[in-house]
Short mmCIF file of C-alpha atoms in Angstrom, two decimals:
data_model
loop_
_atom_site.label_atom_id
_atom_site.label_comp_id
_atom_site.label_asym_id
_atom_site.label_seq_id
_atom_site.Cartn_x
_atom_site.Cartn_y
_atom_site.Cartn_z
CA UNK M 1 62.38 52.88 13.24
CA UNK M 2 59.50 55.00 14.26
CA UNK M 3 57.34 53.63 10.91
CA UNK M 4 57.45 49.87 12.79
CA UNK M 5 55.21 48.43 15.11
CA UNK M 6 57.23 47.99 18.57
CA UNK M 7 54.93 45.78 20.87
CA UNK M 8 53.91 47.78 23.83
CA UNK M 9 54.18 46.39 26.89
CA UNK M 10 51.22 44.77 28.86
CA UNK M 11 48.74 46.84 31.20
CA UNK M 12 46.42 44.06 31.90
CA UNK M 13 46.57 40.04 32.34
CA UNK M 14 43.65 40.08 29.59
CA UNK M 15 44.61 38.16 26.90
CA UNK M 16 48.04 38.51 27.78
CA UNK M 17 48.69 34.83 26.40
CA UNK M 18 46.54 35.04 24.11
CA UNK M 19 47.67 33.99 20.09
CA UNK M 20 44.13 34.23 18.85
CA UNK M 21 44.25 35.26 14.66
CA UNK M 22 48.35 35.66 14.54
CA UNK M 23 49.24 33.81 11.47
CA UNK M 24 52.06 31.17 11.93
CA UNK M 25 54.13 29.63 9.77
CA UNK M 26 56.12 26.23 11.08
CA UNK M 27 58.74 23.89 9.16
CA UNK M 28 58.22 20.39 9.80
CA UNK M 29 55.14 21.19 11.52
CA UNK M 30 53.43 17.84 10.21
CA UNK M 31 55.48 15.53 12.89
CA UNK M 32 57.56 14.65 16.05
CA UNK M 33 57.82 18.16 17.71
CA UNK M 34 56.65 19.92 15.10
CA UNK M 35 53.51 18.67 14.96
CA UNK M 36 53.04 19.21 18.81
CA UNK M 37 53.54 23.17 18.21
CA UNK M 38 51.10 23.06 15.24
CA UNK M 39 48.62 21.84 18.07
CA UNK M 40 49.64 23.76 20.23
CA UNK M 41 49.14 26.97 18.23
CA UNK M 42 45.91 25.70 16.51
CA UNK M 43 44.24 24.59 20.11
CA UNK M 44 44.93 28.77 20.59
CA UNK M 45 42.87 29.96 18.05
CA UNK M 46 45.89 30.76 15.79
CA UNK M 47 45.98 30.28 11.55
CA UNK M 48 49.04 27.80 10.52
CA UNK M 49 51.41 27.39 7.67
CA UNK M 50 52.90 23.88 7.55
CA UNK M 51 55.98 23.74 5.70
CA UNK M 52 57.52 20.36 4.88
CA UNK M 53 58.63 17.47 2.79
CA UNK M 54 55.90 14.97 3.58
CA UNK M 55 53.28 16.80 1.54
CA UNK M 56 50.33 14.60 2.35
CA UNK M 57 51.84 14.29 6.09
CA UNK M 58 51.50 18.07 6.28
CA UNK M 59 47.76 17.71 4.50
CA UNK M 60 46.28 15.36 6.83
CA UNK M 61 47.77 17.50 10.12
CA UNK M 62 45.73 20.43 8.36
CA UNK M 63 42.55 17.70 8.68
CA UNK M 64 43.01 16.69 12.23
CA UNK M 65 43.63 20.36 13.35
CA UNK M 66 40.23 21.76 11.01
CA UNK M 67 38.05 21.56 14.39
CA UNK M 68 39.72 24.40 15.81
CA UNK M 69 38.09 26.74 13.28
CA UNK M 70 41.11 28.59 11.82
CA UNK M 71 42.58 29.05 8.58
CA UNK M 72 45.15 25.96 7.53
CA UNK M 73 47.27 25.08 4.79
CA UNK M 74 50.12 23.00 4.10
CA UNK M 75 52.77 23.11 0.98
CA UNK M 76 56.00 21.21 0.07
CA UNK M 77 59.46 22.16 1.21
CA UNK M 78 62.71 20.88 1.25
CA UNK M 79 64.61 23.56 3.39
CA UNK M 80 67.93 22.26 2.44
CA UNK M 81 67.30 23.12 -1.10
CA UNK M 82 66.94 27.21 -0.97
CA UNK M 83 64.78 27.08 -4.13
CA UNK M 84 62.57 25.04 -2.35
CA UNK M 85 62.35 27.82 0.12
CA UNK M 86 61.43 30.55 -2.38
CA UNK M 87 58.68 28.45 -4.09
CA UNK M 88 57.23 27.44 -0.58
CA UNK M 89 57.51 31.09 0.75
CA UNK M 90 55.38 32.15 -2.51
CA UNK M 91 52.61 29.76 -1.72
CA UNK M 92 52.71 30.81 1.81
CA UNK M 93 52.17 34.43 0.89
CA UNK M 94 49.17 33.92 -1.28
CA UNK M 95 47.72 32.03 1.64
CA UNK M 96 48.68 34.58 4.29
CA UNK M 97 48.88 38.62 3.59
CA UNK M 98 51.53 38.48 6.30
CA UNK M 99 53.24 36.56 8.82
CA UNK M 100 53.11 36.66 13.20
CA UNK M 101 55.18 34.08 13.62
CA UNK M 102 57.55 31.86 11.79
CA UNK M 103 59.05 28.67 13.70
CA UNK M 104 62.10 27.08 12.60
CA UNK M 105 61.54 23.40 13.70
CA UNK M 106 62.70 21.38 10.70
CA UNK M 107 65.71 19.29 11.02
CA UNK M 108 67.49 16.08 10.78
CA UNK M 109 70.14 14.09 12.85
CA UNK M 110 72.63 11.42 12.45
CA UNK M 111 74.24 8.52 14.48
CA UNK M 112 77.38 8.52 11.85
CA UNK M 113 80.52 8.92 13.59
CA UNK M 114 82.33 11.67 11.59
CA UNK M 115 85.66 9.74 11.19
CA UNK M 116 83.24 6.90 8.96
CA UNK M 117 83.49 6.61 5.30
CA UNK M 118 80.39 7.78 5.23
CA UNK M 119 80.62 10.88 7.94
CA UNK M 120 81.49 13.85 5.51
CA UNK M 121 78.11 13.20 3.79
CA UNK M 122 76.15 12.76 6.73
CA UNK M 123 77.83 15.92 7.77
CA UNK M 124 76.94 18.11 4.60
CA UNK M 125 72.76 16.55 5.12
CA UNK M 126 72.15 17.38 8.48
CA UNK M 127 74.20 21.03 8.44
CA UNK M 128 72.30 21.70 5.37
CA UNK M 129 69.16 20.60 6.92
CA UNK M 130 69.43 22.28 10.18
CA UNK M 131 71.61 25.37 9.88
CA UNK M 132 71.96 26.33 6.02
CA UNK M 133 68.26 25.56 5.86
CA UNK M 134 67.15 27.41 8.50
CA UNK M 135 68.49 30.38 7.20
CA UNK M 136 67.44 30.23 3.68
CA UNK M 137 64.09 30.48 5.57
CA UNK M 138 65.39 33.31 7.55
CA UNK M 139 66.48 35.19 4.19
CA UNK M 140 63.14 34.56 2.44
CA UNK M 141 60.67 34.87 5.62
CA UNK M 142 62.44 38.27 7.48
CA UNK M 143 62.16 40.54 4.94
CA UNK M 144 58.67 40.30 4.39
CA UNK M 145 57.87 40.28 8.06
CA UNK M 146 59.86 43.67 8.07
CA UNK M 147 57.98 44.89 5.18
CA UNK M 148 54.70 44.25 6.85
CA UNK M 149 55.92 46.56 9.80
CA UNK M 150 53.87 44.70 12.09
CA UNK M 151 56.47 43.79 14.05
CA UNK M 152 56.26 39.54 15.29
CA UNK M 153 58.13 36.36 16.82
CA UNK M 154 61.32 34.28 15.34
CA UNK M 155 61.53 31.29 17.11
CA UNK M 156 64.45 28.75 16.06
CA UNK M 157 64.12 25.43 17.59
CA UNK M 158 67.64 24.18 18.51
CA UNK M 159 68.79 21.59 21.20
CA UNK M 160 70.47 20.85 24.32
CA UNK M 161 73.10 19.53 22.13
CA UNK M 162 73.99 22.87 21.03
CA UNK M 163 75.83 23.29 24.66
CA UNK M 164 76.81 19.57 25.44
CA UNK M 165 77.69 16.70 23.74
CA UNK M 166 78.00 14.46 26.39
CA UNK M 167 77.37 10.86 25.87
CA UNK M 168 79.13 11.55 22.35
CA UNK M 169 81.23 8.43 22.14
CA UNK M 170 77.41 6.47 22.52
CA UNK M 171 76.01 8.68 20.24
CA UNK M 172 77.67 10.28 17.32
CA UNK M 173 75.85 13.46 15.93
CA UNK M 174 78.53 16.21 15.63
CA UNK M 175 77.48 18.14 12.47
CA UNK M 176 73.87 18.18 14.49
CA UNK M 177 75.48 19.64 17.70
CA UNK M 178 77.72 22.22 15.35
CA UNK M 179 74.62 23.38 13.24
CA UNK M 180 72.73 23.45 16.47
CA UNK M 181 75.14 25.71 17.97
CA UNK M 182 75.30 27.96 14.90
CA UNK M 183 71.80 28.32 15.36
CA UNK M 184 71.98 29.78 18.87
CA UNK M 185 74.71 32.24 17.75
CA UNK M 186 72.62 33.21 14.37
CA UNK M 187 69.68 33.85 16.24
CA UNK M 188 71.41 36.07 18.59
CA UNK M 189 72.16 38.12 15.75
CA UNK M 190 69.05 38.01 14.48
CA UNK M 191 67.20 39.38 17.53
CA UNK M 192 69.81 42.55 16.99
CA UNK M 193 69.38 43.28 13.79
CA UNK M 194 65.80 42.56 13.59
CA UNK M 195 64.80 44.07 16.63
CA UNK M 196 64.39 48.12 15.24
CA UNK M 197 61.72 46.28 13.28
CA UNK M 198 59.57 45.01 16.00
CA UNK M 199 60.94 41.47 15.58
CA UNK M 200 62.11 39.09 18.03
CA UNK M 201 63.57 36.14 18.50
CA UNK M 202 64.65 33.40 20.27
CA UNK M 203 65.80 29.87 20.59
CA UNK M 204 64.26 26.89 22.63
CA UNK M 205 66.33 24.30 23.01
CA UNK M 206 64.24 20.86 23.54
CA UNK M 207 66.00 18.14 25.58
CA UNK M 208 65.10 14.76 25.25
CA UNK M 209 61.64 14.22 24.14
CA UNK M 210 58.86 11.90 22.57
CA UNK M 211 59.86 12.91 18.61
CA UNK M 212 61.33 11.66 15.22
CA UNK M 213 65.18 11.90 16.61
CA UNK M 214 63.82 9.50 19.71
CA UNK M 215 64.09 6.23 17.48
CA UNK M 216 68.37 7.49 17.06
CA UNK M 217 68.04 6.70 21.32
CA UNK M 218 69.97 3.47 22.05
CA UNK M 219 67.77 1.66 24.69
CA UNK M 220 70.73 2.60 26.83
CA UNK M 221 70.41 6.15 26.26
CA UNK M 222 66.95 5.86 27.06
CA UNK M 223 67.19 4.55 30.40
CA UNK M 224 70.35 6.82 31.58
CA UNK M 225 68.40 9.68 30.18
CA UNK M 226 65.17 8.70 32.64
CA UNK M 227 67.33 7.82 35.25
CA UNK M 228 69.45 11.30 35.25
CA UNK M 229 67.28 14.24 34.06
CA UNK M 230 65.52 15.65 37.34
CA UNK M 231 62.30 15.37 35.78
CA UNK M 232 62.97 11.71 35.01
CA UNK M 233 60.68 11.73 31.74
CA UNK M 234 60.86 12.60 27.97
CA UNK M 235 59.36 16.05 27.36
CA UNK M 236 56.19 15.79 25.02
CA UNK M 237 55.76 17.87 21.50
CA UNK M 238 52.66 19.93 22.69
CA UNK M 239 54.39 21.20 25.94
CA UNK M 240 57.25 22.23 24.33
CA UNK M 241 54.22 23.59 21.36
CA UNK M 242 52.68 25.54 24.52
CA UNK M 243 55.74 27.15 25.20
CA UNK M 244 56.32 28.35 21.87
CA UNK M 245 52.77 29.88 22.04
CA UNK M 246 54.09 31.96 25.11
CA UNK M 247 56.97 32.99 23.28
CA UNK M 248 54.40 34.40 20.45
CA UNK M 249 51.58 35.91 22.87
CA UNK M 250 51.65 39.48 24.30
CA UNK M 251 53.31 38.07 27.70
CA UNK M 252 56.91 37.55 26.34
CA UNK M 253 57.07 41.19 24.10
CA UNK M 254 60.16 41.65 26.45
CA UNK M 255 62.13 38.19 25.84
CA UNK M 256 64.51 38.43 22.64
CA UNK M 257 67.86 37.09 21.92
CA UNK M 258 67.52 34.29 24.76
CA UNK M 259 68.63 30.71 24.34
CA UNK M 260 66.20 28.89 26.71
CA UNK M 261 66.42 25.41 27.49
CA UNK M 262 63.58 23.10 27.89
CA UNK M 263 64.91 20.07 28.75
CA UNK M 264 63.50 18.55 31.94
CA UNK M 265 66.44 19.89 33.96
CA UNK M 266 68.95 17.51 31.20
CA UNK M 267 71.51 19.90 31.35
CA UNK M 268 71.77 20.47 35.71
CA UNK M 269 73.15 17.33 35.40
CA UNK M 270 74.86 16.89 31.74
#
Protein backbone atom coordinates (compact mmCIF):
# COMPACT_ATOMS: atom_id res chain seq x y z
CA UNK A 1 0.00 0.00 0.00
CA UNK A 2 2.78 2.32 0.85
CA UNK A 3 3.94 2.36 -3.20
CA UNK A 4 0.27 4.29 -3.90
CA UNK A 5 -0.53 7.73 -3.85
CA UNK A 6 -3.09 8.29 -0.78
CA UNK A 7 -4.46 11.95 -1.21
CA UNK A 8 -3.39 14.00 1.70
CA UNK A 9 -5.67 15.91 3.27
CA UNK A 10 -6.13 19.74 2.68
CA UNK A 11 -4.05 22.53 4.62
CA UNK A 12 -5.31 25.41 2.70
CA UNK A 13 -8.71 26.52 0.82
CA UNK A 14 -6.26 27.16 -2.28
CA UNK A 15 -7.34 25.31 -4.98
CA UNK A 16 -9.10 23.09 -2.83
CA UNK A 17 -11.86 22.67 -5.67
CA UNK A 18 -9.82 22.94 -8.06
CA UNK A 19 -9.84 19.97 -11.17
CA UNK A 20 -7.44 21.92 -13.29
CA UNK A 21 -5.24 19.14 -15.74
CA UNK A 22 -6.96 15.80 -14.05
CA UNK A 23 -7.81 13.76 -17.01
CA UNK A 24 -11.49 12.48 -17.09
CA UNK A 25 -13.02 9.99 -18.75
CA UNK A 26 -17.16 10.04 -18.95
CA UNK A 27 -19.68 7.45 -20.69
CA UNK A 28 -22.41 9.07 -22.37
CA UNK A 29 -20.80 12.27 -21.84
CA UNK A 30 -22.14 13.64 -25.33
CA UNK A 31 -25.92 14.18 -23.88
CA UNK A 32 -28.76 14.63 -21.26
CA UNK A 33 -26.68 14.55 -17.97
CA UNK A 34 -23.80 13.50 -19.35
CA UNK A 35 -23.15 16.16 -21.34
CA UNK A 36 -23.81 18.64 -18.39
CA UNK A 37 -20.72 16.94 -16.41
CA UNK A 38 -18.55 17.13 -19.58
CA UNK A 39 -19.23 20.99 -19.13
CA UNK A 40 -18.98 21.00 -16.07
CA UNK A 41 -15.50 19.45 -15.93
CA UNK A 42 -14.28 21.24 -19.14
CA UNK A 43 -15.55 24.91 -17.75
CA UNK A 44 -12.75 23.65 -14.78
CA UNK A 45 -9.90 23.47 -16.76
CA UNK A 46 -10.02 19.62 -16.82
CA UNK A 47 -8.98 17.19 -20.18
CA UNK A 48 -12.14 14.81 -21.17
CA UNK A 49 -12.69 11.41 -22.58
CA UNK A 50 -16.18 11.03 -24.09
CA UNK A 51 -17.22 7.60 -24.36
CA UNK A 52 -20.39 6.75 -26.27
CA UNK A 53 -22.51 5.37 -29.02
CA UNK A 54 -23.38 8.54 -30.88
CA UNK A 55 -19.90 8.93 -32.34
CA UNK A 56 -20.43 12.23 -34.10
CA UNK A 57 -22.72 13.32 -30.95
CA UNK A 58 -19.63 12.78 -28.82
CA UNK A 59 -17.41 14.71 -31.75
CA UNK A 60 -19.31 17.80 -31.92
CA UNK A 61 -19.50 18.05 -27.73
CA UNK A 62 -15.55 17.89 -28.15
CA UNK A 63 -16.21 21.20 -30.66
CA UNK A 64 -18.46 23.16 -28.44
CA UNK A 65 -16.25 22.45 -25.32
CA UNK A 66 -12.62 23.38 -27.54
CA UNK A 67 -12.84 27.09 -26.00
CA UNK A 68 -11.93 25.94 -22.73
CA UNK A 69 -8.38 25.16 -23.88
CA UNK A 70 -7.95 21.52 -22.78
CA UNK A 71 -7.21 18.38 -24.34
CA UNK A 72 -10.59 16.51 -25.87
CA UNK A 73 -11.42 13.49 -27.58
CA UNK A 74 -14.27 11.38 -28.17
CA UNK A 75 -14.46 7.48 -29.40
CA UNK A 76 -17.29 4.90 -29.90
CA UNK A 77 -18.68 2.66 -27.23
CA UNK A 78 -21.35 0.48 -26.69
CA UNK A 79 -20.93 -0.40 -22.88
CA UNK A 80 -23.32 -3.20 -23.05
CA UNK A 81 -21.10 -4.99 -25.40
CA UNK A 82 -17.73 -5.63 -23.15
CA UNK A 83 -15.65 -5.77 -26.36
CA UNK A 84 -16.76 -2.53 -27.04
CA UNK A 85 -15.30 -1.58 -23.74
CA UNK A 86 -11.81 -2.99 -24.40
CA UNK A 87 -11.49 -1.35 -27.88
CA UNK A 88 -12.76 2.06 -26.42
CA UNK A 89 -10.48 1.75 -23.28
CA UNK A 90 -7.44 1.23 -25.89
CA UNK A 91 -8.19 4.41 -27.70
CA UNK A 92 -8.63 6.15 -24.48
CA UNK A 93 -5.18 5.15 -23.33
CA UNK A 94 -3.32 6.33 -26.34
CA UNK A 95 -5.08 9.61 -25.81
CA UNK A 96 -4.46 9.80 -22.06
CA UNK A 97 -1.12 8.27 -20.23
CA UNK A 98 -3.50 7.83 -17.31
CA UNK A 99 -6.76 8.44 -15.90
CA UNK A 100 -8.12 11.08 -12.66
CA UNK A 101 -11.36 10.35 -13.02
CA UNK A 102 -13.68 7.98 -14.72
CA UNK A 103 -17.62 8.71 -14.54
CA UNK A 104 -20.05 6.09 -15.08
CA UNK A 105 -23.04 8.05 -16.56
CA UNK A 106 -24.20 5.89 -19.46
CA UNK A 107 -27.49 4.25 -19.26
CA UNK A 108 -30.84 3.52 -20.56
CA UNK A 109 -34.47 3.15 -19.16
CA UNK A 110 -37.71 1.64 -20.01
CA UNK A 111 -41.51 2.28 -19.53
CA UNK A 112 -42.20 -1.70 -20.28
CA UNK A 113 -44.08 -3.20 -17.58
CA UNK A 114 -42.13 -6.43 -16.82
CA UNK A 115 -45.21 -8.79 -16.94
CA UNK A 116 -45.46 -7.53 -21.09
CA UNK A 117 -44.56 -9.79 -23.85
CA UNK A 118 -42.03 -7.71 -24.42
CA UNK A 119 -40.64 -7.05 -20.59
CA UNK A 120 -37.89 -9.87 -20.38
CA UNK A 121 -36.10 -8.10 -23.29
CA UNK A 122 -36.47 -4.76 -22.12
CA UNK A 123 -35.17 -6.21 -18.94
CA UNK A 124 -31.90 -7.91 -20.38
CA UNK A 125 -31.20 -4.00 -22.46
CA UNK A 126 -31.39 -1.76 -19.75
CA UNK A 127 -29.53 -4.25 -16.96
CA UNK A 128 -26.98 -4.74 -19.56
CA UNK A 129 -26.79 -1.13 -20.23
CA UNK A 130 -26.72 0.16 -16.79
CA UNK A 131 -25.28 -2.45 -14.44
CA UNK A 132 -23.37 -5.21 -16.60
CA UNK A 133 -22.05 -2.25 -18.56
CA UNK A 134 -20.93 -0.29 -16.00
CA UNK A 135 -18.81 -2.81 -14.77
CA UNK A 136 -17.19 -4.03 -17.84
CA UNK A 137 -15.95 -0.39 -17.58
CA UNK A 138 -15.05 -0.92 -14.05
CA UNK A 139 -12.96 -4.18 -15.04
CA UNK A 140 -11.17 -2.47 -17.95
CA UNK A 141 -10.76 1.23 -16.37
CA UNK A 142 -9.61 0.12 -12.43
CA UNK A 143 -6.80 -1.69 -13.12
CA UNK A 144 -5.03 0.75 -14.99
CA UNK A 145 -5.90 3.52 -12.61
CA UNK A 146 -4.23 1.16 -9.94
CA UNK A 147 -1.32 0.63 -12.08
CA UNK A 148 -0.74 4.30 -12.46
CA UNK A 149 -0.55 4.53 -8.53
CA UNK A 150 -1.77 7.90 -8.68
CA UNK A 151 -4.48 7.25 -6.76
CA UNK A 152 -8.15 9.17 -8.32
CA UNK A 153 -12.14 9.39 -8.27
CA UNK A 154 -14.90 6.55 -9.32
CA UNK A 155 -17.97 8.15 -9.63
CA UNK A 156 -21.10 5.89 -10.71
CA UNK A 157 -24.08 7.84 -11.58
CA UNK A 158 -27.17 5.96 -10.27
CA UNK A 159 -30.73 7.27 -9.32
CA UNK A 160 -33.24 7.97 -6.80
CA UNK A 161 -34.86 4.97 -8.15
CA UNK A 162 -32.29 2.83 -6.75
CA UNK A 163 -34.14 3.43 -3.15
CA UNK A 164 -37.85 4.02 -4.30
CA UNK A 165 -39.98 3.05 -6.83
CA UNK A 166 -42.82 4.90 -6.02
CA UNK A 167 -45.16 5.95 -8.67
CA UNK A 168 -44.30 2.36 -10.20
CA UNK A 169 -47.76 1.37 -11.31
CA UNK A 170 -47.50 5.02 -13.58
CA UNK A 171 -44.26 4.24 -14.54
CA UNK A 172 -42.83 0.86 -15.16
CA UNK A 173 -38.92 0.68 -15.09
CA UNK A 174 -38.00 -2.23 -12.75
CA UNK A 175 -34.85 -3.74 -14.38
CA UNK A 176 -33.70 0.23 -14.24
CA UNK A 177 -34.45 0.51 -10.45
CA UNK A 178 -32.74 -3.22 -9.88
CA UNK A 179 -29.53 -2.33 -11.95
CA UNK A 180 -29.63 1.00 -10.25
CA UNK A 181 -29.58 -0.53 -6.96
CA UNK A 182 -26.82 -3.00 -7.90
CA UNK A 183 -24.92 -0.10 -8.69
CA UNK A 184 -25.07 1.45 -5.21
CA UNK A 185 -24.12 -1.91 -3.62
CA UNK A 186 -21.13 -2.50 -6.35
CA UNK A 187 -19.78 0.71 -5.73
CA UNK A 188 -19.71 0.21 -2.10
CA UNK A 189 -17.50 -2.53 -2.75
CA UNK A 190 -15.57 -0.83 -4.92
CA UNK A 191 -14.60 2.05 -2.61
CA UNK A 192 -13.23 -1.06 -0.24
CA UNK A 193 -11.33 -2.77 -2.34
CA UNK A 194 -10.02 0.06 -4.24
CA UNK A 195 -9.37 2.25 -1.55
CA UNK A 196 -5.47 0.77 -0.44
CA UNK A 197 -4.90 2.13 -3.93
CA UNK A 198 -5.75 5.70 -3.46
CA UNK A 199 -9.11 5.25 -5.24
CA UNK A 200 -12.42 6.36 -4.34
CA UNK A 201 -15.65 6.21 -5.10
CA UNK A 202 -18.97 7.07 -4.93
CA UNK A 203 -22.46 7.23 -6.24
CA UNK A 204 -24.74 10.33 -7.01
CA UNK A 205 -27.96 9.58 -7.40
CA UNK A 206 -29.81 12.33 -9.73
CA UNK A 207 -33.55 12.82 -9.09
CA UNK A 208 -35.65 14.14 -11.58
CA UNK A 209 -33.94 16.30 -14.01
CA UNK A 210 -33.83 18.10 -17.53
CA UNK A 211 -32.18 14.77 -19.50
CA UNK A 212 -32.74 11.94 -22.13
CA UNK A 213 -34.98 9.72 -19.51
CA UNK A 214 -37.26 13.17 -19.10
CA UNK A 215 -39.22 12.45 -22.47
CA UNK A 216 -40.24 8.58 -20.45
CA UNK A 217 -42.16 11.52 -17.89
CA UNK A 218 -45.95 11.23 -18.44
CA UNK A 219 -47.17 14.92 -18.35
CA UNK A 220 -48.66 13.65 -15.12
CA UNK A 221 -45.50 12.71 -13.67
CA UNK A 222 -44.25 15.92 -14.55
CA UNK A 223 -46.55 18.00 -12.75
CA UNK A 224 -46.76 15.70 -9.41
CA UNK A 225 -43.04 15.70 -9.57
CA UNK A 226 -43.02 19.87 -9.53
CA UNK A 227 -45.71 19.95 -7.29
CA UNK A 228 -44.03 17.46 -4.53
CA UNK A 229 -40.19 17.73 -4.58
CA UNK A 230 -39.31 20.67 -2.04
CA UNK A 231 -37.37 22.32 -4.57
CA UNK A 232 -40.34 22.24 -6.93
CA UNK A 233 -38.04 22.10 -10.20
CA UNK A 234 -36.15 19.54 -12.40
CA UNK A 235 -32.45 19.51 -11.48
CA UNK A 236 -30.25 20.66 -14.55
CA UNK A 237 -27.17 18.43 -16.13
CA UNK A 238 -24.38 21.03 -15.28
CA UNK A 239 -25.37 21.28 -11.51
CA UNK A 240 -25.45 17.88 -11.03
CA UNK A 241 -21.82 18.16 -13.60
CA UNK A 242 -20.59 20.73 -10.77
CA UNK A 243 -21.09 18.37 -8.20
CA UNK A 244 -19.30 15.68 -9.76
CA UNK A 245 -16.35 18.15 -10.12
CA UNK A 246 -16.43 18.42 -6.19
CA UNK A 247 -16.44 14.88 -5.87
CA UNK A 248 -13.05 14.87 -8.13
CA UNK A 249 -11.26 18.10 -6.56
CA UNK A 250 -8.97 18.02 -3.48
CA UNK A 251 -12.09 19.07 -1.15
CA UNK A 252 -13.85 15.61 -1.07
CA UNK A 253 -10.29 13.29 -0.61
CA UNK A 254 -12.30 12.17 2.54
CA UNK A 255 -15.83 11.12 0.90
CA UNK A 256 -15.74 7.34 -0.41
CA UNK A 257 -18.25 4.66 -0.42
CA UNK A 258 -21.27 7.26 -0.04
CA UNK A 259 -24.52 7.02 -1.94
CA UNK A 260 -25.54 10.73 -2.15
CA UNK A 261 -28.67 11.86 -3.45
CA UNK A 262 -29.19 14.85 -5.53
CA UNK A 263 -32.56 15.05 -6.10
CA UNK A 264 -34.14 18.38 -5.15
CA UNK A 265 -35.27 16.96 -1.79
CA UNK A 266 -37.47 13.98 -4.20
CA UNK A 267 -36.93 11.50 -1.78
CA UNK A 268 -38.11 13.72 1.84
CA UNK A 269 -41.19 13.23 0.38
CA UNK A 270 -41.14 9.87 -1.91
Amino acid sequence: MSDFILTPPIKTMEDAFSVKGKNVVITGGNRGIGRGITQAFAESGANIVILCRNEASGKKACEEIAQFGGRYACYPCEISSHDSVIEATKKTYEFFDHVDVLVNNAGVATTTPLLDPNGLNEWERVVNTDLNGLAYVIYEFAPKMIDAKLGGEIINISSIGAVSVSGCKQHHDAPYNAAKAGVDIFSRYLAIVLGDYGIRVNTVRPGPHHSDLEVHLSDYMRGLIKDQMPCHRFGEPIELGAFCVYLSSPAAVHITGCNMNFDGGMLCVK
